[in-house]
mmCIF file of C-alpha atoms in Angstrom:
data_model
loop_
_atom_site.group_PDB
_atom_site.id
_atom_site.type_symbol
_atom_site.label_atom_id
_atom_site.label_comp_id
_atom_site.label_asym_id
_atom_site.label_seq_id
_atom_site.Cartn_x
_atom_site.Cartn_y
_atom_site.Cartn_z
ATOM 1 C CA UNK A 248 0.337 -0.221 0.033
ATOM 2 C CA UNK A 249 1.421 2.988 -1.506
ATOM 3 C CA UNK A 250 1.738 6.157 2.233
ATOM 4 C CA UNK A 251 0.601 9.983 0.812
ATOM 5 C CA UNK A 252 3.563 11.820 1.455
ATOM 6 C CA UNK A 253 3.340 15.302 1.847
ATOM 7 C CA UNK A 254 5.430 18.287 1.898
ATOM 8 C CA UNK A 255 6.834 19.374 4.485
ATOM 9 C CA UNK A 256 7.668 22.789 3.202
ATOM 10 C CA UNK A 257 3.983 24.385 3.097
ATOM 11 C CA UNK A 258 3.363 22.194 6.547
ATOM 12 C CA UNK A 259 4.447 24.508 9.496
ATOM 13 C CA UNK A 260 6.255 23.020 12.706
ATOM 14 C CA UNK A 261 2.404 22.360 14.496
ATOM 15 C CA UNK A 262 1.367 20.832 11.207
ATOM 16 C CA UNK A 263 -0.495 24.575 10.176
ATOM 17 C CA UNK A 264 -0.126 25.343 6.029
ATOM 18 C CA UNK A 265 2.537 27.664 4.987
ATOM 19 C CA UNK A 266 2.088 29.756 2.257
ATOM 20 C CA UNK A 267 6.008 29.120 0.405
ATOM 21 C CA UNK A 268 6.463 31.655 -2.495
ATOM 22 C CA UNK A 269 6.585 29.108 -5.618
ATOM 23 C CA UNK A 270 5.495 25.665 -3.524
ATOM 24 C CA UNK A 271 1.988 25.696 -5.960
ATOM 25 C CA UNK A 272 4.333 24.173 -9.508
ATOM 26 C CA UNK A 273 5.084 21.190 -9.608
ATOM 27 C CA UNK A 274 7.248 19.413 -12.104
ATOM 28 C CA UNK A 275 5.769 15.388 -12.710
ATOM 29 C CA UNK A 276 8.454 12.422 -13.596
ATOM 30 C CA UNK A 277 8.712 13.635 -17.390
ATOM 31 C CA UNK A 278 9.805 17.514 -16.208
ATOM 32 C CA UNK A 279 6.924 18.965 -17.072
ATOM 33 C CA UNK A 280 5.195 21.388 -14.694
ATOM 34 C CA UNK A 281 1.702 21.530 -13.333
ATOM 35 C CA UNK A 282 -0.189 23.859 -10.239
ATOM 36 C CA UNK A 283 -1.930 21.609 -7.895
ATOM 37 C CA UNK A 284 -5.530 22.374 -7.483
ATOM 38 C CA UNK A 285 -6.205 25.048 -5.856
ATOM 39 C CA UNK A 286 -3.276 27.247 -6.242
ATOM 40 C CA UNK A 287 -3.745 30.146 -8.662
ATOM 41 C CA UNK A 288 -6.572 29.239 -8.944
ATOM 42 C CA UNK A 289 -9.485 31.179 -7.246
ATOM 43 C CA UNK A 290 -11.447 29.971 -4.410
ATOM 44 C CA UNK A 291 -15.021 30.489 -6.087
ATOM 45 C CA UNK A 292 -16.451 30.034 -9.074
ATOM 46 C CA UNK A 293 -20.039 31.839 -8.842
ATOM 47 C CA UNK A 294 -22.814 30.371 -11.405
ATOM 48 C CA UNK A 295 -26.204 30.655 -12.344
ATOM 49 C CA UNK A 296 -28.467 28.381 -13.874
ATOM 50 C CA UNK A 297 -30.602 29.035 -16.587
ATOM 51 C CA UNK A 298 -33.878 30.129 -14.278
ATOM 52 C CA UNK A 299 -31.229 32.247 -12.373
ATOM 53 C CA UNK A 300 -30.755 34.483 -15.823
ATOM 54 C CA UNK A 301 -33.771 34.672 -17.204
ATOM 55 C CA UNK A 302 -35.434 36.135 -14.254
ATOM 56 C CA UNK A 303 -32.362 38.755 -14.449
ATOM 57 C CA UNK A 304 -33.143 39.342 -17.667
ATOM 58 C CA UNK A 305 -36.384 38.935 -17.500
ATOM 59 C CA UNK A 306 -36.848 36.673 -20.156
ATOM 60 C CA UNK A 307 -38.366 33.607 -20.919
ATOM 61 C CA UNK A 308 -36.079 30.399 -19.336
ATOM 62 C CA UNK A 309 -36.852 28.287 -22.843
ATOM 63 C CA UNK A 310 -36.101 31.512 -24.899
ATOM 64 C CA UNK A 311 -32.553 32.166 -23.137
ATOM 65 C CA UNK A 312 -31.739 28.010 -23.005
ATOM 66 C CA UNK A 313 -32.823 28.380 -26.405
ATOM 67 C CA UNK A 314 -30.140 30.866 -28.198
ATOM 68 C CA UNK A 315 -27.509 28.414 -26.034
ATOM 69 C CA UNK A 316 -28.478 25.692 -27.813
ATOM 70 C CA UNK A 317 -28.311 27.945 -31.380
ATOM 71 C CA UNK A 318 -25.367 29.487 -30.058
ATOM 72 C CA UNK A 319 -25.699 32.820 -29.923
ATOM 73 C CA UNK A 320 -25.468 33.526 -26.359
ATOM 74 C CA UNK A 321 -21.625 32.311 -24.651
ATOM 75 C CA UNK A 322 -22.118 30.255 -21.272
ATOM 76 C CA UNK A 323 -20.548 26.715 -19.528
ATOM 77 C CA UNK A 324 -21.727 23.551 -21.430
ATOM 78 C CA UNK A 325 -21.141 21.009 -18.276
ATOM 79 C CA UNK A 326 -22.685 17.339 -17.741
ATOM 80 C CA UNK A 327 -25.720 18.315 -20.092
ATOM 81 C CA UNK A 328 -26.177 21.363 -17.358
ATOM 82 C CA UNK A 329 -26.064 25.795 -18.596
ATOM 83 C CA UNK A 330 -24.621 27.849 -16.795
ATOM 84 C CA UNK A 331 -23.737 31.406 -16.455
ATOM 85 C CA UNK A 332 -20.292 33.351 -14.893
ATOM 86 C CA UNK A 333 -21.113 36.639 -13.536
ATOM 87 C CA UNK A 334 -18.578 37.898 -16.525
ATOM 88 C CA UNK A 335 -21.492 36.236 -19.320
ATOM 89 C CA UNK A 336 -24.114 37.542 -17.666
ATOM 90 C CA UNK A 337 -22.053 40.824 -17.695
ATOM 91 C CA UNK A 338 -21.199 40.533 -21.919
ATOM 92 C CA UNK A 339 -25.316 39.465 -22.363
ATOM 93 C CA UNK A 340 -26.261 42.169 -20.985
ATOM 94 C CA UNK A 341 -23.637 44.587 -22.514
ATOM 95 C CA UNK A 342 -24.184 42.532 -25.849
ATOM 96 C CA UNK A 343 -28.111 43.059 -25.740
ATOM 97 C CA UNK A 344 -28.127 46.598 -25.135
ATOM 98 C CA UNK A 345 -29.375 49.189 -27.367
ATOM 99 C CA UNK A 346 -27.468 52.670 -27.382
ATOM 100 C CA UNK A 347 -29.113 55.440 -28.682
ATOM 101 C CA UNK A 348 -27.722 57.601 -31.079
ATOM 102 C CA UNK A 349 -27.063 60.359 -31.448
ATOM 103 C CA UNK A 350 -29.788 63.449 -32.525
ATOM 104 C CA UNK A 351 -27.876 66.210 -33.401
ATOM 105 C CA UNK A 352 -28.703 70.155 -32.402
ATOM 106 C CA UNK A 353 -29.896 70.920 -36.125
ATOM 107 C CA UNK A 354 -32.695 67.545 -36.028
ATOM 108 C CA UNK A 355 -33.293 68.018 -32.476
ATOM 109 C CA UNK A 356 -34.403 71.743 -32.836
ATOM 110 C CA UNK A 357 -36.562 70.860 -37.024
ATOM 111 C CA UNK A 358 -38.038 67.257 -35.626
ATOM 112 C CA UNK A 359 -39.594 70.569 -31.899
ATOM 113 C CA UNK A 360 -40.670 72.666 -35.097
ATOM 114 C CA UNK A 361 -42.590 69.853 -36.820
ATOM 115 C CA UNK A 362 -44.167 68.333 -33.279
ATOM 116 C CA UNK A 363 -44.966 72.854 -32.460
ATOM 117 C CA UNK A 364 -46.875 73.026 -36.266
ATOM 118 C CA UNK A 365 -48.456 70.313 -35.623
ATOM 119 C CA UNK A 366 -50.506 71.138 -33.054
ATOM 120 C CA UNK A 367 -50.961 74.643 -33.342
ATOM 121 C CA UNK A 368 -53.074 73.577 -37.175
ATOM 122 C CA UNK A 369 -56.649 72.953 -35.989
#
């Protein structure tokens, strides 16, 4: 039976974990570098499911699922589940945001005069 060896460089005198620079990166027997699970990775990534995102952006869950299936919406597809990260929800919102067209002062003035004339005529 193989024994589990703990790296003494990452343990303190009482056995608690100690952060050591470079302790997260290792190399395998072929010299390829790899990182231990959790080293350099974010603590937790929050994933939102289709009903949560649909409720947030006020569309039906069916529409959002259809858009995901068609490949028109960026999402994560793992184990037959479709999920969204916060960044993907922001991207979805930004991609579907309609910005107002800039109007020039002259165009606005012409439109206002036209509306006034229309109201003045009996």
